[in-house]
mmCIF file of C-alpha atoms in Angstrom:
data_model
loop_
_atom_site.group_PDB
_atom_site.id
_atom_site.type_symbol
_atom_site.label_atom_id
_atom_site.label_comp_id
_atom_site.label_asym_id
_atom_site.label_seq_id
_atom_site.Cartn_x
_atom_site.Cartn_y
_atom_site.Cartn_z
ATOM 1 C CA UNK A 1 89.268 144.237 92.151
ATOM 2 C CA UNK A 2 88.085 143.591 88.616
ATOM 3 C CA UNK A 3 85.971 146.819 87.175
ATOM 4 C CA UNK A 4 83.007 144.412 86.235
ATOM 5 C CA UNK A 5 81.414 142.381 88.799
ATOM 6 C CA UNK A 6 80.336 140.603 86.017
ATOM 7 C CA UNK A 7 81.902 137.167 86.017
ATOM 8 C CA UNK A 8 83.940 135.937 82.878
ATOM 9 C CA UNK A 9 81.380 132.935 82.146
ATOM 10 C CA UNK A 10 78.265 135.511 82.544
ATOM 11 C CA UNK A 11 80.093 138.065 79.946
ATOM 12 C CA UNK A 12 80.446 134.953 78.167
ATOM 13 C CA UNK A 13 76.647 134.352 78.036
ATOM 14 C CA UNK A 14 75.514 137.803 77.286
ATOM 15 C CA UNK A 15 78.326 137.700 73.977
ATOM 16 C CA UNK A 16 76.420 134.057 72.670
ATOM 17 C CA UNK A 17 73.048 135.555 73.311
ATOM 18 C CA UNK A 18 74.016 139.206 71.739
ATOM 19 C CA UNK A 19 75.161 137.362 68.938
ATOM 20 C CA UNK A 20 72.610 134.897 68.388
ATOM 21 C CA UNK A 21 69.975 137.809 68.309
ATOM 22 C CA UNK A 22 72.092 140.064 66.561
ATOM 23 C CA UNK A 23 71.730 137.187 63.354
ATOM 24 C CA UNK A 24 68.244 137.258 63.676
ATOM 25 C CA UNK A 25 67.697 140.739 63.543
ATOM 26 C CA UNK A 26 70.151 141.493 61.248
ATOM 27 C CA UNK A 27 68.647 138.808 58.867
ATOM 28 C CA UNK A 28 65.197 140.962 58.744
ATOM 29 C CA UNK A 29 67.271 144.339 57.795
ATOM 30 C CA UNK A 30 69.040 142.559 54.979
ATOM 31 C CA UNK A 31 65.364 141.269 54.012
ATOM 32 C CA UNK A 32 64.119 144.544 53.946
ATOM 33 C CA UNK A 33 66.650 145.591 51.461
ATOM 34 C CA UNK A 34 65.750 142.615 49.069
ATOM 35 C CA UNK A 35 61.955 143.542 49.393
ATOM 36 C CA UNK A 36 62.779 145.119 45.738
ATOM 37 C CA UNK A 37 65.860 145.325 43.816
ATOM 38 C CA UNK A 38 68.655 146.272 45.878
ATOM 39 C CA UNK A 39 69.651 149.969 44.074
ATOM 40 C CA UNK A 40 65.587 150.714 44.306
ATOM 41 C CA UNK A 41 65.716 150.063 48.082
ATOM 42 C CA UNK A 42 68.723 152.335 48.924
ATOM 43 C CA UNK A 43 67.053 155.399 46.815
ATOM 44 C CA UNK A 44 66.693 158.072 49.595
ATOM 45 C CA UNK A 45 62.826 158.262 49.985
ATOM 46 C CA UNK A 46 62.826 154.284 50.258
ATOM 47 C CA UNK A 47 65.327 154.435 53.243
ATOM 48 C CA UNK A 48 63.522 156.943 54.848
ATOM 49 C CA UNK A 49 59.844 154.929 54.549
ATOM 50 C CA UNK A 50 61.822 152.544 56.303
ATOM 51 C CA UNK A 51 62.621 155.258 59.216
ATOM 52 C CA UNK A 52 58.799 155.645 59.819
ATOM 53 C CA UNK A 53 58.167 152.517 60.889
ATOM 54 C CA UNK A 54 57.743 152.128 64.431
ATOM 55 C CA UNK A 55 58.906 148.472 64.522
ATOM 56 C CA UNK A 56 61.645 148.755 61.913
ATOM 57 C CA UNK A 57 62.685 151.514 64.100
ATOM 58 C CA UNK A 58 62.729 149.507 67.048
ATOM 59 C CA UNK A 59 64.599 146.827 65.319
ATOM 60 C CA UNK A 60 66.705 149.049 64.160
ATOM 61 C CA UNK A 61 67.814 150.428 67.893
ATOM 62 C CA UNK A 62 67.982 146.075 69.058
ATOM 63 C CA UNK A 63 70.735 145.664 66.117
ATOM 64 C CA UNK A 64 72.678 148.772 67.177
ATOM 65 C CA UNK A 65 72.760 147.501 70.774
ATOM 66 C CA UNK A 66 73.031 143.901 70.701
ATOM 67 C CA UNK A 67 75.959 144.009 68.062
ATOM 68 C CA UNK A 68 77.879 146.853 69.526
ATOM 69 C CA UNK A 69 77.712 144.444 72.955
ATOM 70 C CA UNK A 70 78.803 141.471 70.852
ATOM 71 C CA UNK A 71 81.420 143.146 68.902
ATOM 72 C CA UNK A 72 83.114 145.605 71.406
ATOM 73 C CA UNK A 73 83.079 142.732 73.982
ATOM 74 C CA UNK A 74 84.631 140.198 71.502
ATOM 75 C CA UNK A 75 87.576 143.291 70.532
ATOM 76 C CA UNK A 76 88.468 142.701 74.332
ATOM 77 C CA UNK A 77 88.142 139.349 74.512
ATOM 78 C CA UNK A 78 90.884 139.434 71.906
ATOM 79 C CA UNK A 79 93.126 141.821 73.603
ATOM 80 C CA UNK A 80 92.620 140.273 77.205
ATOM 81 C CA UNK A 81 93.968 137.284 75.386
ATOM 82 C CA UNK A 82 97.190 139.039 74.287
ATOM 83 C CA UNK A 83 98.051 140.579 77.666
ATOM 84 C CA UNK A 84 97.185 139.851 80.913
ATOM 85 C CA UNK A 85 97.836 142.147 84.280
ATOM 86 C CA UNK A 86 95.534 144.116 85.962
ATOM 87 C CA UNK A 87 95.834 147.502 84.700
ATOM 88 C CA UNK A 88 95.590 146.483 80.644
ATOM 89 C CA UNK A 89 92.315 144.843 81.871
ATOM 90 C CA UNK A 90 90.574 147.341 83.413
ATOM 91 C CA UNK A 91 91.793 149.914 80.567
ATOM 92 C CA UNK A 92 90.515 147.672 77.848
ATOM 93 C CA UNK A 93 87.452 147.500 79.653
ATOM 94 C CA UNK A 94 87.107 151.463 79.657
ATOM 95 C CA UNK A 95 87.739 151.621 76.094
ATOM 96 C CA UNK A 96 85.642 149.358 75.103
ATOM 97 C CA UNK A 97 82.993 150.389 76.839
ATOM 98 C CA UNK A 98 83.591 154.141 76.193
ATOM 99 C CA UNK A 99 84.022 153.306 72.558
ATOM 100 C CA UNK A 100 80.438 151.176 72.851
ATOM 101 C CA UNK A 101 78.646 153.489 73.898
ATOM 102 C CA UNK A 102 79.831 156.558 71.773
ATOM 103 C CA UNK A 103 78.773 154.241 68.874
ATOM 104 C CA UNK A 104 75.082 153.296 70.217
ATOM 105 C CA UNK A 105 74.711 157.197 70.730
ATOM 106 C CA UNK A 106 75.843 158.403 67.238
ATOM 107 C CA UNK A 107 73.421 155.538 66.077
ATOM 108 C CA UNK A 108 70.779 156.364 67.985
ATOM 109 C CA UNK A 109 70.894 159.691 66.822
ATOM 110 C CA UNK A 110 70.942 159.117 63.301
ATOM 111 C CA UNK A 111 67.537 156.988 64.063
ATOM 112 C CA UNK A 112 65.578 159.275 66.259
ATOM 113 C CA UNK A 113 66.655 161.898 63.663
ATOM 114 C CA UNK A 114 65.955 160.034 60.398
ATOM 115 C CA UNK A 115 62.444 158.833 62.049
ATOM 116 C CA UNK A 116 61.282 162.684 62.223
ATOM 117 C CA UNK A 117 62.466 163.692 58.523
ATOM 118 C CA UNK B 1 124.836 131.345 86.014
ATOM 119 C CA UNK B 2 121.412 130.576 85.961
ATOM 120 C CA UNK B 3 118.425 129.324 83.609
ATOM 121 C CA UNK B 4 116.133 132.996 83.088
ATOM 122 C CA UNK B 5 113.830 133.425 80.884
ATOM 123 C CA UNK B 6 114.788 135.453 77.331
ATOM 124 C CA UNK B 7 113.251 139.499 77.388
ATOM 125 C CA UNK B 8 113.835 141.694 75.179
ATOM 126 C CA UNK B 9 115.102 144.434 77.884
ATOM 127 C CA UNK B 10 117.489 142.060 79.718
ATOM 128 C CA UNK B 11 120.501 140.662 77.050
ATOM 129 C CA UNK B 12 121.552 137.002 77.731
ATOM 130 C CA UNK B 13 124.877 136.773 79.484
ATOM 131 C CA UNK B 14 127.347 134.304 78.216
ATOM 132 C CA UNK B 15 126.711 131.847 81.306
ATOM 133 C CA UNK B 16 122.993 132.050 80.866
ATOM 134 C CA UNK B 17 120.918 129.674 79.249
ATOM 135 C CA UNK B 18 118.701 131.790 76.920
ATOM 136 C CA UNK B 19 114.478 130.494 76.971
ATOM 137 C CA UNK B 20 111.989 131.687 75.301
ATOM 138 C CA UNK B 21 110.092 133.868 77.619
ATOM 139 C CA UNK B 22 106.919 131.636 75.987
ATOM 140 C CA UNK B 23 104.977 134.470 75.310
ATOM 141 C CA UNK B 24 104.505 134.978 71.425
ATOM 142 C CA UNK B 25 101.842 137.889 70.827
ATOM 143 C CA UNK B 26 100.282 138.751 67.944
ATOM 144 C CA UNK B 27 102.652 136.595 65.552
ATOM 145 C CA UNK B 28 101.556 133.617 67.900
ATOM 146 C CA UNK B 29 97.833 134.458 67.671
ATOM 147 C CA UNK B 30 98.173 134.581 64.042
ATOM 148 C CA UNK B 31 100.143 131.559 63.519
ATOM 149 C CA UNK B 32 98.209 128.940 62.009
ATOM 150 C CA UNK B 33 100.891 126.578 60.960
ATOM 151 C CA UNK B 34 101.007 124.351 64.012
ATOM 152 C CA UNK B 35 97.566 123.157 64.898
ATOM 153 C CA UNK B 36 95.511 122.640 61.473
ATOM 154 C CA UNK B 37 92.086 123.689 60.540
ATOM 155 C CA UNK B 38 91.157 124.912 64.353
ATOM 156 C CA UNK B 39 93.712 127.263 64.490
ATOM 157 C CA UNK B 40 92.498 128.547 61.070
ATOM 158 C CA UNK B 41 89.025 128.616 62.347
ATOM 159 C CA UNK B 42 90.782 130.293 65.745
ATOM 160 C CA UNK B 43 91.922 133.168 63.874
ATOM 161 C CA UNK B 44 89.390 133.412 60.887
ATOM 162 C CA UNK B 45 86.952 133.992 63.548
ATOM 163 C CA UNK B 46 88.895 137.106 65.403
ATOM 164 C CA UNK B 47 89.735 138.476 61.928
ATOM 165 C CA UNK B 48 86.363 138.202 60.528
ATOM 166 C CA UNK B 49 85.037 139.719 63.871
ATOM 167 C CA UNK B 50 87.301 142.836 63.936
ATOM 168 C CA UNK B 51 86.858 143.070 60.453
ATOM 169 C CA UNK B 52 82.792 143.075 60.716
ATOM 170 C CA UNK B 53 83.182 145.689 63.685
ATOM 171 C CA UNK B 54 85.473 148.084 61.548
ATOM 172 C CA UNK B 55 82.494 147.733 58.584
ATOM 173 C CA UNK B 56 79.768 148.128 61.332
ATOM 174 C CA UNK B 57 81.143 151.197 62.705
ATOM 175 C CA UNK B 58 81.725 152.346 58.869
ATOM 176 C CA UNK B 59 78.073 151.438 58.417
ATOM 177 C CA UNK B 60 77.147 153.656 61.116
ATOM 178 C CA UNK B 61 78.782 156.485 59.840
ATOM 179 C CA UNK B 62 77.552 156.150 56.370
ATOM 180 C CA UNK B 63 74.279 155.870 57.144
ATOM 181 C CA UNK B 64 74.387 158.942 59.470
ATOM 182 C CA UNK B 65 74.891 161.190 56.118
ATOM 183 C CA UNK B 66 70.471 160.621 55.634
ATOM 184 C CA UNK B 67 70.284 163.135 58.454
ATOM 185 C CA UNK B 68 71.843 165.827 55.980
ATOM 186 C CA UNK B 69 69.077 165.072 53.239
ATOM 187 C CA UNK B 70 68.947 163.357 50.295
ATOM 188 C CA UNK B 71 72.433 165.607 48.600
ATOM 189 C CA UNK B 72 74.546 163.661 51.695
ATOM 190 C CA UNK B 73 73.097 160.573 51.337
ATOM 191 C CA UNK B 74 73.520 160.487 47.533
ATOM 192 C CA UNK B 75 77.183 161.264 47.713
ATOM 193 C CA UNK B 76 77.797 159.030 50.158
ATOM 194 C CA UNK B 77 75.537 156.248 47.930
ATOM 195 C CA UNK B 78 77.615 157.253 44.919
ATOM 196 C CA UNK B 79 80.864 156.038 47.252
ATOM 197 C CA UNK B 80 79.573 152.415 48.249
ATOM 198 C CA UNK B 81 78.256 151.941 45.205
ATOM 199 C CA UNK B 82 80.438 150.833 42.988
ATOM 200 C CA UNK B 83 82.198 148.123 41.679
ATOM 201 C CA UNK B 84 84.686 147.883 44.171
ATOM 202 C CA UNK B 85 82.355 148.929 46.850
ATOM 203 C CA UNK B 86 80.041 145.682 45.986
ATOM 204 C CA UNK B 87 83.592 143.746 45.764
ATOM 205 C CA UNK B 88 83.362 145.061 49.294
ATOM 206 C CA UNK B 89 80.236 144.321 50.628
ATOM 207 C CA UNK B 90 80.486 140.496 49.202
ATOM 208 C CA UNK B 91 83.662 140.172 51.616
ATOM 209 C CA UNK B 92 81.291 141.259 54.350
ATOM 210 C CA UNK B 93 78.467 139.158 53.381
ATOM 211 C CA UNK B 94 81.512 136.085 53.417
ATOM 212 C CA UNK B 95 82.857 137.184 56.610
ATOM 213 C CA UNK B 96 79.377 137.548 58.600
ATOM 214 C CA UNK B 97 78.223 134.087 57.320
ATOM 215 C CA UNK B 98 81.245 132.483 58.998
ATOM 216 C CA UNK B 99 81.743 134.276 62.308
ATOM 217 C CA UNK B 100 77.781 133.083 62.614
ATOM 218 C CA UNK B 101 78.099 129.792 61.318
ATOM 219 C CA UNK B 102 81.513 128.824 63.084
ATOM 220 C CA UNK B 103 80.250 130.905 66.376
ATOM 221 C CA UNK B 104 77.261 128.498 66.387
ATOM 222 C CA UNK B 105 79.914 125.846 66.571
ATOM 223 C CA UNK B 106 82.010 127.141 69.343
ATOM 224 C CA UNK B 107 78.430 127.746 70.982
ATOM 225 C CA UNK B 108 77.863 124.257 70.831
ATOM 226 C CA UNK B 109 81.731 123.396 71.359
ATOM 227 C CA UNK B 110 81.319 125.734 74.827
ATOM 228 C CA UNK B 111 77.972 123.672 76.185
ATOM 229 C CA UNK B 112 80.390 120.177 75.446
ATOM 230 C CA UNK B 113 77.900 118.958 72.581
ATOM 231 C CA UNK B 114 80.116 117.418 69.791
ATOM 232 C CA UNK B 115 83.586 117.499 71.561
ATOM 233 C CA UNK B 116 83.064 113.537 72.263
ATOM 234 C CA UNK B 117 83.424 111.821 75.363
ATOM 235 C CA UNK B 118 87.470 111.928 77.202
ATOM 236 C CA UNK B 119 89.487 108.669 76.178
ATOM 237 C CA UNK B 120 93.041 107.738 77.092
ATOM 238 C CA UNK B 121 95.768 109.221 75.874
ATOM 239 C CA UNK B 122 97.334 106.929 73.416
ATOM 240 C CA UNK B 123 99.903 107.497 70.601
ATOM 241 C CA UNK B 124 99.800 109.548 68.587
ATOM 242 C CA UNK B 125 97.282 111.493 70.932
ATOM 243 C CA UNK B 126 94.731 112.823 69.028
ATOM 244 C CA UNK B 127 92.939 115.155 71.188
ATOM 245 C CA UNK B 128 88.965 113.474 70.767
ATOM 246 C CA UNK B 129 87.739 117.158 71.016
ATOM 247 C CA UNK B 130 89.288 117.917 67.363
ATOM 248 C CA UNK B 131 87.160 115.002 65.736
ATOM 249 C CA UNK B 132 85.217 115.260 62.279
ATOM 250 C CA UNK B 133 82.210 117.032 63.721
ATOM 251 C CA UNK B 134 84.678 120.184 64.687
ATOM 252 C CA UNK B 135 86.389 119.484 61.170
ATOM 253 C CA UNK B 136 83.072 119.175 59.713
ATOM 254 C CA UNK B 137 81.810 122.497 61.508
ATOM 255 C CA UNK B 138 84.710 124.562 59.999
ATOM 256 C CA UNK B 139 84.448 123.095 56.497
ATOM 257 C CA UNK B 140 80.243 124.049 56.521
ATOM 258 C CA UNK B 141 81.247 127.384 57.950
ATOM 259 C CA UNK B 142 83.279 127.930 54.586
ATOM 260 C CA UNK B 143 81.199 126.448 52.322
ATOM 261 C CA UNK B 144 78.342 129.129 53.461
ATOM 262 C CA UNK B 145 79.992 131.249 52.981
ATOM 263 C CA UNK B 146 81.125 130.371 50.053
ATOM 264 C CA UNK B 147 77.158 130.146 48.722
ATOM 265 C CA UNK B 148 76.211 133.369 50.340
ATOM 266 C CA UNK B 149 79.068 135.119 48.899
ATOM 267 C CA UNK B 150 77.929 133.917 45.331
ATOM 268 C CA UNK B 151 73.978 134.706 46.476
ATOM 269 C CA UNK B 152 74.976 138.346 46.995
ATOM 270 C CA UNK B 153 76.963 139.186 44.065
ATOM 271 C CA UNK B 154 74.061 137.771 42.510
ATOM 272 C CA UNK B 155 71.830 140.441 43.819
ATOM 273 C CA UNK B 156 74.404 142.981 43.333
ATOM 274 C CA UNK B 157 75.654 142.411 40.447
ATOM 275 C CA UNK B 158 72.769 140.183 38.209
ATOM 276 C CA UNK B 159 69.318 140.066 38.387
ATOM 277 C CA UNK B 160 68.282 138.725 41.003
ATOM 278 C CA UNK B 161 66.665 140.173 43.789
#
């Protein structure tokens, strides 16, 4: 019995429409840096501005999701493709999804954290 | 005597005909000798994508260090920026501009829009799915990336902002 009832074309979906987001998004944190020069933007105070907006915030939480989705699910895409039996499948799928969600915690710590400094 | 396939656990008697158990791995899934530009694009667009998610989780981390205060997050500033760290960053910049350009292709590649209508197979059998709009689709993914590439070191390491 596959561990996801999830079928492979509806994965499939959810990886296209993660990753189209995820460019959107994305495009409006690099735009944020490039509001002034790059170095200026990075300075600590500037970064932490950033933190205290509600919205940035939000967008901030949408990138960490919808590429961690995108990018976990494409790292087993890839290793479904180099093995296939039952048991690899179902442990790829556990340590991917172990692995995504470890790394949308840590991120969502740093921004609930850096939101209250 | 028999025909059995080759492994690597089970040596080939001398009555056996040895086969290739067909199975090739990673050295198959990075060869990109046989099939031209698409297998290029085929593997460009897994390396690019592990390589983004090995920078993304590196991201993470590094940006973690502004929840230590402004000593942390200066340190670990002083590490990423830097000539080599920019050097970096503008293989990131190349990377992420292809995986999205070329994965808008293979979006459109997936729904059947620009793959070209089936035709029979005649010699020498090109497939009609690897026509100029696919070529055309890899070669604009480059390019892109190419410009971006040149648009951030720009920013990083000119004027412009």
């Amino acid at each position: 019995m596959p561990l996801l009832k999830l079928r492979e074309s509806q994965i499939m979906k959810i990886h296209y429409l993660t990753g189209i987001c995820a460019v959107f998004f994305v495009a409006i944190h690099i735009l944020f840096r490039l509001i002034m020069p790059f170095g200026q933007s990075l300075e600590f105070h500037n970064v932490v501005a950033n933190y205290h907006n509600m919205y940035y915030v939000i967008l901030l939480e949408l990138i960490l999701v919808f590429i961690s989705i995108h990018g976990f699910n494409g790292l087993r895409i890839i290793l479904i493709e180099l093995k296939q039996n039952q048991w690899w499948e179902s442990t790829i799928t556990i340590l991917v999804l172990a692995a995504m969600i470890g790394v949308v915690a840590y991120g969502t710590r740093t921004i609930i954290i850096g939101s209250q400094l | 005597m028999g025909i059995k396939p080759n492994s690597e656990n089970t040596p080939s008697t001398g009555g056996d005909i040895k086969l290739k158990s067909g199975r090739e791995g990673l050295m198959g899934w990075l060869n990109p000798t046989r099939y031209g530009w698409e297998r290029v694009s085929y593997w460009l667009q897994r390396l690019t994508g592990v390589g983004l998610l090995i920078y993304f989780i590196g991201h993470i981390y590094e940006t973690s260090s502004l929840v230590n205060g402004i000593n942390a997050w200066n340190s670990m500033l002083e590490l990423t920026q830097t000539t080599g760290g920019h050097i970096f960053l503008l293989l990131v910049i190349g990377a992420s501009t292809f995986h999205t350009v070329n994965g808008l292709r293979l979006i459109f590649t997936e729904s059947g829009i620009g793959i070209g209508r089936p035709g029979r197979p005649d010699y020498p059998y090109d497939a009609t799915s690897l026509n100029y709009k696919q070529k055309s689709g890899i070669w604009v993914a480059m390019l892109l990336a190419a410009i971006a590439m040149l648009y951030g070191g720009m920013v990083m390491f000119g004027d412009v902002s």
